[in-house]
Short mmCIF file of C-alpha atoms in Angstrom, two decimals:
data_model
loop_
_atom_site.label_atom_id
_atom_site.label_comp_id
_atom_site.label_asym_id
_atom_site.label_seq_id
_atom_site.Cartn_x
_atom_site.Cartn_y
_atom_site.Cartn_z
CA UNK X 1 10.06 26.39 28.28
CA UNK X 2 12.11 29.26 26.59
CA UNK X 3 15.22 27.24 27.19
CA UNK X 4 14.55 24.11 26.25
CA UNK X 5 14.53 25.61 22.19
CA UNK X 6 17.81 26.78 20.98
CA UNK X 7 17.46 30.05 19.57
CA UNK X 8 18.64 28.77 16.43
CA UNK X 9 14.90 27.14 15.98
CA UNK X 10 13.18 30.13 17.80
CA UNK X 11 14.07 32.72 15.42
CA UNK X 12 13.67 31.12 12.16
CA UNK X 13 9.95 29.39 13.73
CA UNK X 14 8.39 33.04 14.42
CA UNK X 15 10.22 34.53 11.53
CA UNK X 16 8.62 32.17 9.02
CA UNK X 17 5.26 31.99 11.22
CA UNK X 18 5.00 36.14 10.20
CA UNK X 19 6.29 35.59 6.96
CA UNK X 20 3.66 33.25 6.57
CA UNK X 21 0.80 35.08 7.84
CA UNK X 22 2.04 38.28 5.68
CA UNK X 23 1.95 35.94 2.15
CA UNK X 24 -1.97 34.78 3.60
CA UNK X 25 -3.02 38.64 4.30
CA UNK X 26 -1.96 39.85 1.32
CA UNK X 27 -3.15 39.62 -2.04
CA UNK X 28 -0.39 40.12 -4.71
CA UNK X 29 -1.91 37.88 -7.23
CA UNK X 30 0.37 35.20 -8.89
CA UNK X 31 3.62 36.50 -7.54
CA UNK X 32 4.75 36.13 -4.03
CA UNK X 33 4.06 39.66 -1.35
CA UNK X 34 7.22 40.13 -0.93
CA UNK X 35 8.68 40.07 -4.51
CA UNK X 36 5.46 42.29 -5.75
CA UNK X 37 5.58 44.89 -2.67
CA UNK X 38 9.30 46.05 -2.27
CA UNK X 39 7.60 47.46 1.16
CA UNK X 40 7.26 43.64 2.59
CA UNK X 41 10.45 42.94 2.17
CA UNK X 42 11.99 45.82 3.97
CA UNK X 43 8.88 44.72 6.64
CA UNK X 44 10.48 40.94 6.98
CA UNK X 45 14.17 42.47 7.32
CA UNK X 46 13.08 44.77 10.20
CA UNK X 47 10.88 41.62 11.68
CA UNK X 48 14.32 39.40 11.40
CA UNK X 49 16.50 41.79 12.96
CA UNK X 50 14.04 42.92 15.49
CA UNK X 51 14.15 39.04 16.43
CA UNK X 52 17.60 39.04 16.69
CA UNK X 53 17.89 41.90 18.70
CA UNK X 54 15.18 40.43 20.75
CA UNK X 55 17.11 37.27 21.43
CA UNK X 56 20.20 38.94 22.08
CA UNK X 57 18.78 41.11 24.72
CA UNK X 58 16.97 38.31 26.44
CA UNK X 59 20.00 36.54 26.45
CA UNK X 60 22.31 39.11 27.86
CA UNK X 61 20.17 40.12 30.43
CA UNK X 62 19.44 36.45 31.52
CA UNK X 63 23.46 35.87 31.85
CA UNK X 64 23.87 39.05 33.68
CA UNK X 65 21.47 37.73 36.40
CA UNK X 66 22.66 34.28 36.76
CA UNK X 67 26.21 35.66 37.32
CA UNK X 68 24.50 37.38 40.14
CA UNK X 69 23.27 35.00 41.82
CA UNK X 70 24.95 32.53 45.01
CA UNK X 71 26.39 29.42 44.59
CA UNK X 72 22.90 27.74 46.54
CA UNK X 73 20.78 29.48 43.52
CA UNK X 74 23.14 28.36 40.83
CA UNK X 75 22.46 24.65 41.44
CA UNK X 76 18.94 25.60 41.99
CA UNK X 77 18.82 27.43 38.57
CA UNK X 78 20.65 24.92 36.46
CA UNK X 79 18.29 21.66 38.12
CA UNK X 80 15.82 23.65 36.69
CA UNK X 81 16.92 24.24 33.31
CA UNK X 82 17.88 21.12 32.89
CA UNK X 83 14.68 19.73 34.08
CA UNK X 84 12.50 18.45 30.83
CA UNK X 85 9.63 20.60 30.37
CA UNK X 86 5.98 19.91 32.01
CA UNK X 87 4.29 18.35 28.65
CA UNK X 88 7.31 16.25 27.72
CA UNK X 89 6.85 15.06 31.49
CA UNK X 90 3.57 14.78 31.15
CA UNK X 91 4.00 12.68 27.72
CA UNK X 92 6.35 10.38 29.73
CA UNK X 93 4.09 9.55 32.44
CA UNK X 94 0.97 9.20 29.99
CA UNK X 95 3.32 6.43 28.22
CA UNK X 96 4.57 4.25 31.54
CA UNK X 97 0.89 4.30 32.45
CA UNK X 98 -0.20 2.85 29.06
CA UNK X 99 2.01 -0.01 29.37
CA UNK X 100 0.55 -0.94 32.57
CA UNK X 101 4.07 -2.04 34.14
CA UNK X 102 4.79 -2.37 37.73
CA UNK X 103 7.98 -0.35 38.75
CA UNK X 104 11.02 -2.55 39.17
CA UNK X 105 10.87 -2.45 43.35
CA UNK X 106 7.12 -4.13 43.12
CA UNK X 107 7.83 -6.83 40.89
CA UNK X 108 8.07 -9.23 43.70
CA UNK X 109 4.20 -8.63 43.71
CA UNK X 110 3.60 -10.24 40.26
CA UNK X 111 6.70 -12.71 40.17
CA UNK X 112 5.47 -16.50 39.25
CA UNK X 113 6.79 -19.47 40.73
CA UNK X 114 8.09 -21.10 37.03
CA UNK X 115 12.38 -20.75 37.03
CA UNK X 116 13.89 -21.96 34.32
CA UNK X 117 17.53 -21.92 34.68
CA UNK X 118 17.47 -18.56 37.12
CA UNK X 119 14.51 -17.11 34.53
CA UNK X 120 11.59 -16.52 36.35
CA UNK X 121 8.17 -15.01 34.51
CA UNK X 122 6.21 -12.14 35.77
CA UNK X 123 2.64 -12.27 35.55
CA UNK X 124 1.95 -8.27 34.00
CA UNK X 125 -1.66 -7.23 32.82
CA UNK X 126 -2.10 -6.71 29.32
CA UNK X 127 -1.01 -3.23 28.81
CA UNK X 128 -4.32 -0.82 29.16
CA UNK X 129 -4.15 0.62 25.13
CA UNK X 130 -4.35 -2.84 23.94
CA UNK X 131 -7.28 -3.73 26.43
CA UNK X 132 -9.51 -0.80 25.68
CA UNK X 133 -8.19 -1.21 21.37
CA UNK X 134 -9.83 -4.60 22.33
CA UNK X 135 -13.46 -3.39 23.85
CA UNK X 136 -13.38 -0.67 21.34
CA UNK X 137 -13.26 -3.25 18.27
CA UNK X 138 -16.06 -5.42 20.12
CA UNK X 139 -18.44 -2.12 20.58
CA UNK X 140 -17.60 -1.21 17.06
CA UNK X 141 -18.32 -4.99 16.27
CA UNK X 142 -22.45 -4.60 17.82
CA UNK X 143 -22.71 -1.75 15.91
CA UNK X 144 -21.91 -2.60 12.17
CA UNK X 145 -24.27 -5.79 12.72
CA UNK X 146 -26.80 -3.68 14.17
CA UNK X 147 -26.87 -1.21 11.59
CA UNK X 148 -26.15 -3.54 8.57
CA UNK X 149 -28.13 -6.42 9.15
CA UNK X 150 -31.00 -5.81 11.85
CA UNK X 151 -31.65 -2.30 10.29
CA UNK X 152 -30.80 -2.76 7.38
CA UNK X 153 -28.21 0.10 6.48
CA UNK X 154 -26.59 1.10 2.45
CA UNK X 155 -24.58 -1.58 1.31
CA UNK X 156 -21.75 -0.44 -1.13
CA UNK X 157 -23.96 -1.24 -4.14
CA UNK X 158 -26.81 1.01 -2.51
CA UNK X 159 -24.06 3.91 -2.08
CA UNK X 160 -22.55 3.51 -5.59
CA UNK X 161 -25.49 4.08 -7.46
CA UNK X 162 -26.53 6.77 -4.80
CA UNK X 163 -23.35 8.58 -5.40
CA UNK X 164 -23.90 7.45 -9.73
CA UNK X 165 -27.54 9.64 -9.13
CA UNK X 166 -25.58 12.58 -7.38
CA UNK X 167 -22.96 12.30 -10.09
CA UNK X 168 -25.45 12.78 -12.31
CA UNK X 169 -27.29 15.30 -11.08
CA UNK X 170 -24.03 17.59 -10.10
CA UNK X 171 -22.83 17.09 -14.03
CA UNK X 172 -26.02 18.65 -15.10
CA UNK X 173 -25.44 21.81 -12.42
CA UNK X 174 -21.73 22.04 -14.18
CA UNK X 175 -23.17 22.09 -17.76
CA UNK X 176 -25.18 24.79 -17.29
CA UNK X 177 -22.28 27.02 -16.22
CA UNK X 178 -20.03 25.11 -18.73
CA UNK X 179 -21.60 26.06 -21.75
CA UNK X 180 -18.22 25.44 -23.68
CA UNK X 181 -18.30 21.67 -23.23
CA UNK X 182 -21.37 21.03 -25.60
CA UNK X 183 -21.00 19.28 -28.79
CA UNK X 184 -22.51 17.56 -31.53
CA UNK X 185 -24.02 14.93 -29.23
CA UNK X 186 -24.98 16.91 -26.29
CA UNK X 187 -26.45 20.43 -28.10
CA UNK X 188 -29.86 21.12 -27.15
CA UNK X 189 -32.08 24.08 -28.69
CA UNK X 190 -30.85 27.39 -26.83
CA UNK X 191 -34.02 29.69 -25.83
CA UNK X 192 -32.76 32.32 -23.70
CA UNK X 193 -32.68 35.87 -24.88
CA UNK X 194 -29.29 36.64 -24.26
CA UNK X 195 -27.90 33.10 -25.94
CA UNK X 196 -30.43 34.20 -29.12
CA UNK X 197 -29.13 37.84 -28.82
CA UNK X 198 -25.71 36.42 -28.98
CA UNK X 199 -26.35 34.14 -31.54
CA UNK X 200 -27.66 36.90 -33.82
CA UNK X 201 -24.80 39.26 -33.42
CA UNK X 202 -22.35 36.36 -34.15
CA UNK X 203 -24.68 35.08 -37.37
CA UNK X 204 -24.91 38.76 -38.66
CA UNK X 205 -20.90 39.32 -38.30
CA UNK X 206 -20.00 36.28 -40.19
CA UNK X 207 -23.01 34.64 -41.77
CA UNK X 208 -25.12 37.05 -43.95
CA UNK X 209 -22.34 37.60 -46.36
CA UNK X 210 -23.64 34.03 -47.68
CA UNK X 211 -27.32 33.39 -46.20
CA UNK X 212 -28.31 37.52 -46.20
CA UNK X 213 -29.72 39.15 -43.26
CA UNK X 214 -33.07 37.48 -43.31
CA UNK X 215 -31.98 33.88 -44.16
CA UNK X 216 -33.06 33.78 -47.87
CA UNK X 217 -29.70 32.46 -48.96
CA UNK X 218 -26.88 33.52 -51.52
CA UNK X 219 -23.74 31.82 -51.65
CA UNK X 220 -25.06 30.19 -49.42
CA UNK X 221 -28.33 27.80 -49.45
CA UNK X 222 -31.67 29.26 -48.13
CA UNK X 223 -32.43 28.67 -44.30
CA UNK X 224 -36.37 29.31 -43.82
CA UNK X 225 -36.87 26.19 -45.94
CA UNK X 226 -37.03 22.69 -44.97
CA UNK X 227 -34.30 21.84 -47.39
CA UNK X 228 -31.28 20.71 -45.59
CA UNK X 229 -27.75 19.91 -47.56
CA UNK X 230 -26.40 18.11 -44.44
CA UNK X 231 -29.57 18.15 -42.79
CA UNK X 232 -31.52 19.84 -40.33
CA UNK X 233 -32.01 19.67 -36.43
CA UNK X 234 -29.96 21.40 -33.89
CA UNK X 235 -27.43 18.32 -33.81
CA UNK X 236 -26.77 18.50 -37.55
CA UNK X 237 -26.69 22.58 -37.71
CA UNK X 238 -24.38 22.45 -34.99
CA UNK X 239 -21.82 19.93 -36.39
CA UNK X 240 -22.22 21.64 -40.08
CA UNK X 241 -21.36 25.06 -38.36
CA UNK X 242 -18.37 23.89 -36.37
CA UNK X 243 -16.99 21.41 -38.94
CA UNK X 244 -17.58 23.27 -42.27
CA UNK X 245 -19.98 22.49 -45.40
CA UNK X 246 -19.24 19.92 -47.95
CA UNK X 247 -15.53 19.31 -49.29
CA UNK X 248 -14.61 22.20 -51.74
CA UNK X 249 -17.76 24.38 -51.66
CA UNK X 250 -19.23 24.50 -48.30
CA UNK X 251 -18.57 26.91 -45.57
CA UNK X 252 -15.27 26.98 -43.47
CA UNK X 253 -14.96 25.28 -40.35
CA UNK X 254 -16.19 27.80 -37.65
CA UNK X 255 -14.70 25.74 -34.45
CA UNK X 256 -11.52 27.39 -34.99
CA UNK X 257 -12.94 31.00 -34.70
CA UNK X 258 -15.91 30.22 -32.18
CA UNK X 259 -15.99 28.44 -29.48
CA UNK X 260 -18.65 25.56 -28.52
CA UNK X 261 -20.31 28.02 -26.89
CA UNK X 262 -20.91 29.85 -29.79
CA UNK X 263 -21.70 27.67 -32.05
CA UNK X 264 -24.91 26.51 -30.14
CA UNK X 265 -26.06 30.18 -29.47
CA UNK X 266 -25.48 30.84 -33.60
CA UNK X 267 -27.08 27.23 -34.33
CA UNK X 268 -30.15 27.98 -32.10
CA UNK X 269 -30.57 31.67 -33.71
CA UNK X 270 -30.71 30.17 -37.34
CA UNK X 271 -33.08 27.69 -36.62
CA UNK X 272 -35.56 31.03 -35.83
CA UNK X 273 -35.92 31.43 -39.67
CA UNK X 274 -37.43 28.08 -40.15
CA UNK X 275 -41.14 28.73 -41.66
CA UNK X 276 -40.10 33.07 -42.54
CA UNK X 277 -40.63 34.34 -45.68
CA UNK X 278 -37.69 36.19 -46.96
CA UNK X 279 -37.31 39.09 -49.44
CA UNK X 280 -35.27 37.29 -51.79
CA UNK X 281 -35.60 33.21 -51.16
CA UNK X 282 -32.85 30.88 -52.61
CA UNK X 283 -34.01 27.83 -54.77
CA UNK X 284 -34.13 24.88 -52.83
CA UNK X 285 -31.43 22.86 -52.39
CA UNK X 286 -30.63 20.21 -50.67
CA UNK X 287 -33.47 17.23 -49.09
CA UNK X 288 -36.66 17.92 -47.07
CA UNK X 289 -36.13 17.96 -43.53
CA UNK X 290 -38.93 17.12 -41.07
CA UNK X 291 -39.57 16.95 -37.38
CA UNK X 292 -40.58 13.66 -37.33
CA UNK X 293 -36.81 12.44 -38.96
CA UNK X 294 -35.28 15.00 -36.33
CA UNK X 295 -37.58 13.77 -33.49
CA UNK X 296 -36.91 10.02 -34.39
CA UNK X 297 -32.93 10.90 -34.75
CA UNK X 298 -33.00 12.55 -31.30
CA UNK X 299 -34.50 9.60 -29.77
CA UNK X 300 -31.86 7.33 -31.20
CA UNK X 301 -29.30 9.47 -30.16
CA UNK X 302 -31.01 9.36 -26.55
CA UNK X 303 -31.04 5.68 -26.66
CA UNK X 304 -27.45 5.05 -27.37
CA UNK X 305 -26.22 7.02 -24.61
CA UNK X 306 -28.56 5.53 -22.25
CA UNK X 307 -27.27 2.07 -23.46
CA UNK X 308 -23.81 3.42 -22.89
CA UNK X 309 -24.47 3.98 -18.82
CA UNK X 310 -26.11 0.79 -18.52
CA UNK X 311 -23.49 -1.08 -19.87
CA UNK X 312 -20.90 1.17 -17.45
CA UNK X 313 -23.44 0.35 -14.42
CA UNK X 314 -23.68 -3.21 -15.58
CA UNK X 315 -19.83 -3.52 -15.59
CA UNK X 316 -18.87 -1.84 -12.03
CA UNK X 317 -21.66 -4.29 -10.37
CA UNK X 318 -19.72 -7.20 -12.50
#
């Protein structure tokens, strides 16, 4: 088989095969192996040359015994170099075989009687890929009807909202490692220690200059009321904090110095002084605030994206 590939495609196949293998062993991070170790490149050169040598050897000592053999072995060596490898063979005689011809000598066998003008028509089986292609799509045929419409197997309507449900329920999975894609819409409450912890630390670096430590307001309007200046609710704390406070004498915009992330976890904390009594309380300002208005809000909020994947359902059935 060795002499059927030039060298010219043996050296540079096994050169790149290690090469290859090398880049998959070895973890040099963005940058190729062999640009990041100096060591792997000095390891391909050797692997090159060591596969030149190689070749060179083989070659030379494969010369040096055909030149010593008779003129009988000569022939006998070069019928069998020039001989086509076993699997090409093999391939060959796969292919006649799937055509399903008679050789040229037995075509008397299969010869018809029609002659027109010294043409005469040979009466061949229909080659053996295209007769078993043919059974195949009739066996294939039973089974679709069997399993579509005697027992009654998922149409493409059933699977589309199947796959709609997994959608679904692997988008929830995400968001709860995705923290960072929550906004005004989707914020929810945050009740985990560590998102409250975090929340506190963040409210306590930039926040108490303006509402003080316990929430009773300064610059800033008091938070353990239920007096709300752009109102209350985790969905309206949220957007105030990452959007800013009224034009010209609200707070800054905090999305461009937290992230989404943060905003909740700061959101959620604040909401804890709801109902405290602080040392120094702020005058009111603002509108009352109740859960009722939140709850009702929520539920409206609720509603219009539920009407918003209907209608997308109700146009991919359309």
């Amino acid at each position: 088989m060795r002499h059927h590939i030039p060298s010219w495609i043996r050296i540079p196949v096994v050169f790149f095969t290690i090469f290859a293998l090398t880049e998959y062993v070895i973890d040099s991070g963005d940058e190729p192996a062999f640009i990041a170790e100096p060591l792997i490149s000095l390891f391909l050169v050797l692997v090159l040359l060591v596969l030149v040598a190689i070749e060179g050897i083989v070659s030379s000592l494969d010369n040096v015994l055909y030149q010593s053999l008779d003129a009988e072995a000569k022939l006998r060596y070069d019928a069998k170099r020039s001989a086509p490898p076993k699997f090409i063979a093999w391939i060959k005689k796969l292919y006649k075989k799937s055509l399903g011809q008679k050789p040229i000598e037995e075509e008397h066998d299969i010869i018809l009687d029609h002659n027109y003008d010294g043409i005469k028509e040979l009466d061949n089986d229909l080659p053996p890929w295209w007769l078993y292609g043919f059974y195949a799509s009739i066996i294939f045929g039973f089974v679709y009807m069997a399993k579509y419409h005697i027992f009654n197997g998922a149409d493409q309507y059933q699977e589309l909202e199947a796959n709609i449900a997994q959608a679904k329920i692997e988008l929830e999975e995400y968001k709860k490692n995705a923290k960072n894609l929550v906004d005004f819409n989707t914020v929810t409450v945050l009740t985990e220690a560590s998102d409250l912890a975090n929340g506190k630390k963040i409210f306590e670096t930039n926040c108490v200059a303006c509402h003080a430590a316990d929430g009773g307001g300064g610059i800033g309007p008091n938070l353990t009321d239920k007096y709300w200046i752009l109102g209350g609710g985790i969905n309206n704390v949220f957007k105030t904090v990452s959007d800013g406070g009224r034009d010209g004498k609200g707070m800054i915009a905090w999305n461009q110095s937290l992230s989404p992330a943060e905003i909740a976890q700061v959101s959620s904390y604040l909401l804890q002084f709801q109902g405290t009594t602080p040392a120094e309380p702020k005058a009111p300002d603002g509108e009352i605030w109740d859960n009722e208005t939140s709850s009702e809000e929520e539920s409206n909020l609720e509603t219009k994206i539920i009407e918003k994947e209907t209608d997308s359902i109700s146009t991919i059935e359309q």
